Every structure is written in structure tokens, then in C-alpha cells.
Amino acid sequence: MSSKTLILVTGANQGLGYYAAQQLAATGNHHVLIGSRDVNKAKKAIETLAADDSVKVSASDLTPLEIDVNSDSSIAAAAKHVEQTYGKLDILLNNAGIAQQQEAAADSSGPSLRDIYRSHYETNVFGAAVVTDAFLPLLRKGSAKRLAFTSSGLASLELAAKPNTLYSANNYPIYRSTKTALNMIMLHYALSLESEGFVVSAADPGYCATNLNGNSGFKDPRDGAKELVKSVVGEKKDVHAVMVSDDGVVPW
Ligand SMILES: NC(=O)c1ccc[n+]([C@@H]2O[C@H](COP(=O)([O-])OP(=O)(O)OC[C@H]3O[C@@H](n4cnc5c(N)ncnc54)[C@H](OP(=O)(O)O)[C@@H]3O)[C@@H](O)[C@H]2O)c1
């Protein structure tokens, strides 16, 4: 394992993170920490990955890691565990995210608008920022110095400003604004860590069928996960300080 790059994928127990972990581990070049807020879900995901004959992955290249991105103590414990076990981290993929209801119920049943905004920003923005900050000292000790974020084409202000398109801003205001904020955080790290040799990127996987959207996406998550993998291991000239998609770089 020592010759393999060590990658942490948050929210890797299902969906895009799961398939990104699969594709990365299948190369044989990486050891992937399957991040999950429930370690049993991570263990189950590793069992499923190892049993999937369509993509050969060795269970020895996968390790569960409990990490709830909403919890500072969980993040700190995960970083401490990685430090004590490996002494470094080569690559971090901030992937955990949520997309739930986008407006409060008119009859005030259920969460308030403020609470809905809070929960989305808590996971999608604050979570990724705090995880990055906690693991940065370990990434600095790593050999790859790669940092990636799972964003979304919905984050794009340029695309959102075009009316009557798939990406126009008249829907998903809460979710999409978290991803716009996430892109700014990505850009901050891309520019501020460049002199240390870091490559920092974001990915737009496209609209993929996962639990996030009740499996309504029209794209296979395996294909969407390829964009995550590109942001993680793609060449610097193609991925650094931009959001990549299968259509190329997504406009801000
Ligand atoms: N699907 C799409 O079309 C699409 C498009 C653009 C971007 N994305 C982004 O892709 C990423 C992955 O989403 P997905 O589509 O694969 O959805 P998913 O299947 O629902 O997976 C989301 C993952 O994030 C985890 N997660 C949620 N809250 C967490 C927390 N507090 N701490 C740790 N993990 C947490 C989930 O864990 P549990 O299993 O415990 O819930 C799950 O592993 C998200 O950032 C999403 O915004 C998705």
C-alpha cells in the first residue's frame, strides 16, 4: 500500500462518491479511504465494491473511514486517525453533499426557509471547507498534493443567467447557491496553494441518477463519476482552478 497514493473521498458509501472510489481503486494505483458518516455504510460499500465483477477492485485497496462533514469532532477524529495511521494524505475529494426541499411549506409545517438554507450550507459548503482545513496539514505531507470538490453545473452564474434552459436560475436556489459558494472556496485554495505545488479542481458530474435526486437524473452515475476522477487525477493544465465536465470547462 505504501507505493499507492492515499485518497479520501467523503460521502463515498453511495452514489457518485462510491463510483469515483471504484474507478480510482480499480487502477491499482490508489488506496481509497471510503468516507461515510456511518462507518457501517462504508464497510457495506466496500463489500459491494469487492463483489462487483464488472469492475475489479481489491478490498485491500479500500478502507472505511467514519467522517460526518457536519461535525467538527467527527472531522477532527478522522484527520487524527489518518495522521496516526498513515502520517499523510495524498488526495482529498470533498464529495459529500445534500439536495433537499428548496422552499418551506406554506402552512409552516416542516423546517423553516432559514433551516433549509442552513442545512444545505452546513453540509455542502461549511462541511467541505472544514474538512479541507482539517486535512490540509496531512495533504502538505502527501506526495500528490491534490484537492478536489464535487460541484455542479447548477453553480454556474453564466449558465443560470440564461432563461428557459436546463440550468436557468429559476429553480433549486438553495442547492445551486451552495455549489457557487463551493466553487469560490475551490478557487481560493487553487490560487493560494499553487505555489506549494497543489492542483485543485472542481467537477460537474452532470445530472446523474442517485439518491440525491430520487434517481431522476438522466445520466449513469458511473459516467458522472468520471468527472470526479478527472478532477482528482487529471492533468493540471486541464483541471486546475476550473470546474470540469464532460463538455469541457464549465463557465463560472
Ligand atoms: N446526482 C447528481 O445529479 C449530482 C449533480 C451534481 C452534483 N452532485 C453532487 O455530487 C455529490 C454526491 O451526490 P450524489 O448524487 O452521489 O448523492 P447521494 O447518492 O445521495 O450521495 C451523497 C453522499 O453524501 C453523503 N453525505 C450527506 N451528508 C453527509 C454528511 N453530513 N457527512 C458525510 N457524508 C454525508 C451521503 O451519506 P449517506 O449515505 O449517509 O446519506 C452519501 O454518501 C454531492 O456533492 C452532490 O451535490 C450530484
Coordinates of C-alpha atoms and ligand atoms in Angstrom, one line a residue:
M1 CA 0.0 0.0 0.0
S2 CA 2.9 2.4 0.7
S3 CA 3.6 2.9 -3.0
K4 CA -0.1 3.8 -3.7
T5 CA -1.5 7.3 -3.3
L6 CA -3.8 7.6 -0.4
I7 CA -7.2 9.2 -1.3
L8 CA -10.1 10.2 1.0
V9 CA -13.5 10.5 -0.7
T10 CA -16.2 11.9 1.6
G11 CA -19.7 10.6 1.1
A12 CA -18.3 7.5 -0.7
N13 CA -20.7 4.9 0.6
Q14 CA -23.2 5.5 -2.3
G15 CA -23.7 7.5 -5.5
L16 CA -21.1 9.5 -7.3
G17 CA -18.5 9.1 -4.5
Y18 CA -18.9 5.4 -4.5
Y19 CA -18.3 5.1 -8.2
A20 CA -15.4 7.6 -8.1
A21 CA -13.8 5.4 -5.4
Q22 CA -14.5 2.3 -7.5
Q23 CA -12.8 3.8 -10.6
L24 CA -9.8 5.1 -8.6
A25 CA -9.3 1.8 -6.8
A26 CA -9.7 -0.2 -10.0
T27 CA -6.5 1.4 -11.4
G28 CA -4.5 -0.4 -8.7
N29 CA -2.6 2.9 -8.1
H30 CA -4.6 4.2 -5.2
H31 CA -5.6 3.2 -1.7
V32 CA -9.1 4.8 -1.1
L33 CA -10.5 5.8 2.2
I34 CA -14.3 5.3 1.9
G35 CA -15.6 8.2 3.9
S36 CA -19.0 7.9 5.4
R37 CA -20.9 9.4 8.3
D38 CA -21.8 5.8 9.2
V39 CA -18.8 3.5 9.3
N40 CA -21.1 0.5 8.8
K41 CA -22.3 2.0 5.5
A42 CA -18.7 2.4 4.4
K43 CA -18.0 -1.3 5.3
K44 CA -21.0 -2.4 3.4
A45 CA -19.9 -0.3 0.4
I46 CA -16.5 -2.0 0.5
E47 CA -18.2 -5.4 0.5
T48 CA -20.3 -4.4 -2.5
L49 CA -17.3 -2.9 -4.4
A50 CA -15.2 -6.1 -3.8
A51 CA -18.1 -8.3 -5.0
D52 CA -18.8 -6.3 -8.2
D53 CA -17.3 -8.4 -11.0
S54 CA -17.9 -5.7 -13.6
V55 CA -15.1 -3.6 -12.2
K56 CA -12.3 -5.4 -10.5
V57 CA -11.4 -3.8 -7.2
S58 CA -9.4 -5.3 -4.4
A59 CA -10.8 -4.9 -0.9
S60 CA -7.3 -4.4 0.3
D61 CA -7.2 -1.1 -1.6
L62 CA -10.2 0.2 0.4
T63 CA -10.6 1.2 4.0
P64 CA -13.6 2.6 5.8
L65 CA -13.3 6.0 7.4
E66 CA -16.1 7.5 9.6
I67 CA -16.4 11.2 8.8
D68 CA -19.6 13.3 9.2
V69 CA -18.8 16.6 7.5
N70 CA -21.4 18.4 9.6
S71 CA -19.5 17.5 12.8
D72 CA -16.2 19.3 13.7
S73 CA -15.4 16.5 16.2
S74 CA -16.0 13.8 13.7
I75 CA -13.8 15.6 11.1
A76 CA -11.1 16.1 13.7
A77 CA -11.2 12.5 14.8
A78 CA -11.0 11.3 11.1
A79 CA -8.0 13.6 10.5
K80 CA -6.3 12.3 13.7
H81 CA -6.9 8.7 12.7
V82 CA -5.4 9.3 9.2
E83 CA -2.4 11.1 10.7
Q84 CA -1.8 8.3 13.2
T85 CA -2.3 5.5 10.7
Y86 CA -0.7 6.9 7.5
G87 CA 1.1 10.1 8.6
K88 CA -0.2 11.9 5.4
L89 CA -3.0 12.2 2.9
D90 CA -2.2 12.5 -0.8
I91 CA -5.6 13.4 -2.3
L92 CA -8.8 14.7 -0.8
L93 CA -12.1 14.6 -2.7
N94 CA -14.8 16.6 -1.0
N95 CA -17.9 14.9 -2.4
A96 CA -20.4 14.6 0.4
G97 CA -23.5 16.7 -0.3
I98 CA -27.2 17.0 0.0
A99 CA -30.1 18.4 -2.1
Q100 CA -33.4 18.5 -0.3
Q101 CA -36.6 20.6 -0.5
Q102 CA -35.9 24.1 -1.8
E103 CA -38.7 26.0 -0.1
A104 CA -40.6 26.0 3.2
A105 CA -44.1 24.6 3.4
A106 CA -46.7 27.3 3.0
D107 CA -48.5 26.1 6.1
S108 CA -45.3 26.4 8.2
S109 CA -45.2 22.6 8.8
G110 CA -41.7 21.3 8.5
P111 CA -38.4 23.2 8.5
S112 CA -38.3 27.0 8.0
L113 CA -36.7 28.5 5.0
R114 CA -33.7 29.6 7.2
D115 CA -33.3 26.0 8.4
I116 CA -33.4 24.6 4.9
Y117 CA -30.7 27.1 3.8
R118 CA -28.7 26.3 6.9
S119 CA -28.7 22.5 6.4
H120 CA -27.6 22.8 2.8
Y121 CA -24.8 25.3 3.6
E122 CA -23.8 23.2 6.6
T123 CA -23.1 20.1 4.5
N124 CA -22.3 21.4 1.1
V125 CA -20.2 24.5 2.0
F126 CA -19.1 24.5 5.6
G127 CA -18.5 20.7 5.6
A128 CA -16.2 20.8 2.6
A129 CA -14.4 23.9 3.9
V130 CA -13.8 22.4 7.4
V131 CA -12.8 19.0 6.1
T132 CA -10.3 20.7 3.8
D133 CA -8.9 22.8 6.6
A134 CA -8.5 19.8 8.9
F135 CA -6.8 17.7 6.3
L136 CA -4.5 20.4 4.8
P137 CA -1.6 19.7 7.1
L138 CA -1.7 16.0 6.0
L139 CA -2.1 16.9 2.3
R140 CA 1.0 19.1 2.7
K141 CA 2.9 16.0 3.8
G142 CA 1.5 13.9 0.9
S143 CA 3.2 13.3 -2.4
A144 CA 0.3 14.2 -4.8
K145 CA -1.0 17.4 -3.3
R146 CA -4.4 17.2 -4.9
L147 CA -7.6 18.7 -3.7
A148 CA -11.0 18.3 -5.4
F149 CA -14.6 19.3 -4.9
T150 CA -17.8 17.8 -6.3
S151 CA -19.6 20.8 -7.6
S152 CA -22.4 21.1 -10.2
G153 CA -23.2 22.9 -13.4
L154 CA -26.1 24.5 -11.4
A155 CA -23.4 26.5 -9.7
S156 CA -22.6 28.4 -12.9
L157 CA -23.8 32.1 -12.8
E158 CA -23.3 32.3 -16.6
L159 CA -25.5 29.3 -17.3
A160 CA -28.0 30.3 -14.6
A161 CA -28.5 33.7 -16.2
K162 CA -29.8 32.2 -19.5
P163 CA -33.6 31.9 -19.2
N164 CA -35.6 28.9 -20.3
T165 CA -32.6 26.5 -20.2
L166 CA -31.9 23.4 -18.2
Y167 CA -29.6 25.4 -16.0
S168 CA -31.6 28.7 -15.7
A169 CA -31.8 30.1 -12.2
N170 CA -35.5 29.8 -11.6
N171 CA -35.1 26.5 -9.8
Y172 CA -33.0 25.0 -6.9
P173 CA -32.0 28.4 -5.5
I174 CA -30.6 26.9 -2.2
Y175 CA -28.8 23.9 -3.6
R176 CA -27.2 25.7 -6.5
S177 CA -26.0 28.7 -4.4
T178 CA -24.2 26.3 -2.1
K179 CA -22.3 25.0 -5.2
T180 CA -21.5 28.5 -6.4
A181 CA -20.0 29.2 -2.9
L182 CA -18.1 25.9 -3.1
N183 CA -16.6 26.9 -6.4
M184 CA -15.3 30.1 -4.8
I185 CA -13.7 28.0 -2.0
M186 CA -12.1 25.8 -4.6
L187 CA -10.7 28.8 -6.4
H188 CA -9.4 30.2 -3.2
Y189 CA -7.4 27.0 -2.4
A190 CA -6.3 26.7 -6.1
L191 CA -4.7 30.1 -6.1
S192 CA -3.4 30.1 -2.5
L193 CA -1.9 26.6 -2.6
E194 CA -0.5 26.8 -6.2
S195 CA 3.0 27.9 -5.1
E196 CA 3.2 24.8 -2.8
G197 CA 2.6 22.5 -5.8
F198 CA -1.0 21.8 -5.3
V199 CA -3.5 21.0 -8.0
V200 CA -7.1 22.0 -7.0
S201 CA -10.2 21.4 -9.1
A202 CA -14.0 21.1 -9.1
A203 CA -16.2 18.7 -11.1
D204 CA -19.6 19.0 -12.6
P205 CA -20.8 15.4 -12.9
G206 CA -23.9 16.2 -14.8
Y207 CA -27.4 15.2 -13.8
C208 CA -27.0 11.7 -12.6
A209 CA -29.4 9.2 -11.2
T210 CA -28.6 8.9 -7.5
N211 CA -30.5 9.1 -4.2
L212 CA -29.8 12.8 -4.1
N213 CA -32.5 13.3 -6.8
G214 CA -34.6 10.2 -6.2
N215 CA -32.8 8.6 -9.1
S216 CA -34.3 11.1 -11.6
G217 CA -31.1 12.0 -13.2
F218 CA -30.7 11.1 -16.9
K219 CA -27.0 10.2 -16.6
D220 CA -25.5 7.0 -15.3
P221 CA -23.6 7.9 -12.1
R222 CA -20.7 5.8 -13.3
D223 CA -20.3 8.3 -16.1
G224 CA -20.8 11.3 -13.8
A225 CA -18.1 9.9 -11.5
K226 CA -15.6 10.0 -14.4
E227 CA -15.6 13.8 -14.0
L228 CA -14.9 13.5 -10.3
V229 CA -11.9 11.2 -11.2
K230 CA -10.8 13.7 -13.8
S231 CA -10.8 16.5 -11.2
V232 CA -8.8 14.2 -8.8
V233 CA -6.1 12.9 -11.2
G234 CA -6.4 14.8 -14.4
E235 CA -3.5 16.8 -15.8
K236 CA -3.0 20.2 -14.1
K237 CA -3.4 22.1 -17.4
D238 CA -6.9 20.6 -17.8
V239 CA -8.3 20.8 -14.3
H240 CA -6.5 23.3 -12.1
A241 CA -8.6 26.2 -10.8
V242 CA -11.6 25.3 -13.1
M243 CA -14.8 23.2 -12.9
V244 CA -14.5 20.3 -15.3
S245 CA -17.4 18.5 -17.1
D246 CA -17.7 16.1 -20.0
D247 CA -18.3 19.2 -22.1
G248 CA -15.0 20.7 -21.0
V249 CA -14.6 23.6 -18.6
V250 CA -17.9 24.9 -17.2
P251 CA -18.1 28.8 -17.3
W252 CA -18.4 30.4 -13.9
Ligands
LIG1 N1 -26.6 13.4 -8.7 C1 -26.4 14.5 -9.4 O1 -27.1 14.7 -10.4 C2 -25.4 15.5 -9.0 C3 -25.1 16.5 -9.9 C4 -24.2 17.5 -9.5 C5 -23.5 17.4 -8.3 N2 -23.8 16.4 -7.4 C6 -23.1 16.3 -6.2 O2 -22.4 15.0 -6.1 C7 -22.2 14.7 -4.7 C8 -22.6 13.3 -4.4 O3 -24.0 13.3 -4.5 P1 -24.8 12.0 -5.1 O4 -25.6 12.5 -6.3 O5 -23.8 10.9 -5.3 O6 -25.8 11.8 -4.0 P2 -26.0 10.6 -2.9 O7 -26.1 9.3 -3.7 O8 -27.2 11.0 -2.1 O9 -24.7 10.6 -2.1 C9 -24.4 11.6 -1.2 C10 -23.3 11.2 -0.3 O10 -23.0 12.3 0.6 C11 -23.1 11.7 2.0 N3 -23.4 12.7 3.0 C12 -24.5 13.6 3.1 N4 -24.4 14.3 4.2 C13 -23.3 13.9 4.8 C14 -22.6 14.3 6.0 N5 -23.1 15.2 6.8 N6 -21.4 13.8 6.3 C15 -20.9 12.8 5.5 N7 -21.5 12.4 4.4 C16 -22.6 12.9 4.0 C17 -24.2 10.7 1.9 O11 -24.2 9.8 3.0 P3 -25.5 9.0 3.5 O12 -25.5 7.8 2.6 O13 -25.2 8.7 4.9 O14 -26.7 9.8 3.2 C18 -23.8 10.0 0.6 O15 -22.7 9.1 0.8 C19 -22.9 15.8 -3.9 O16 -22.0 16.8 -3.5 C20 -23.9 16.4 -4.9 O17 -24.2 17.7 -4.6 C21 -24.7 15.4 -7.8

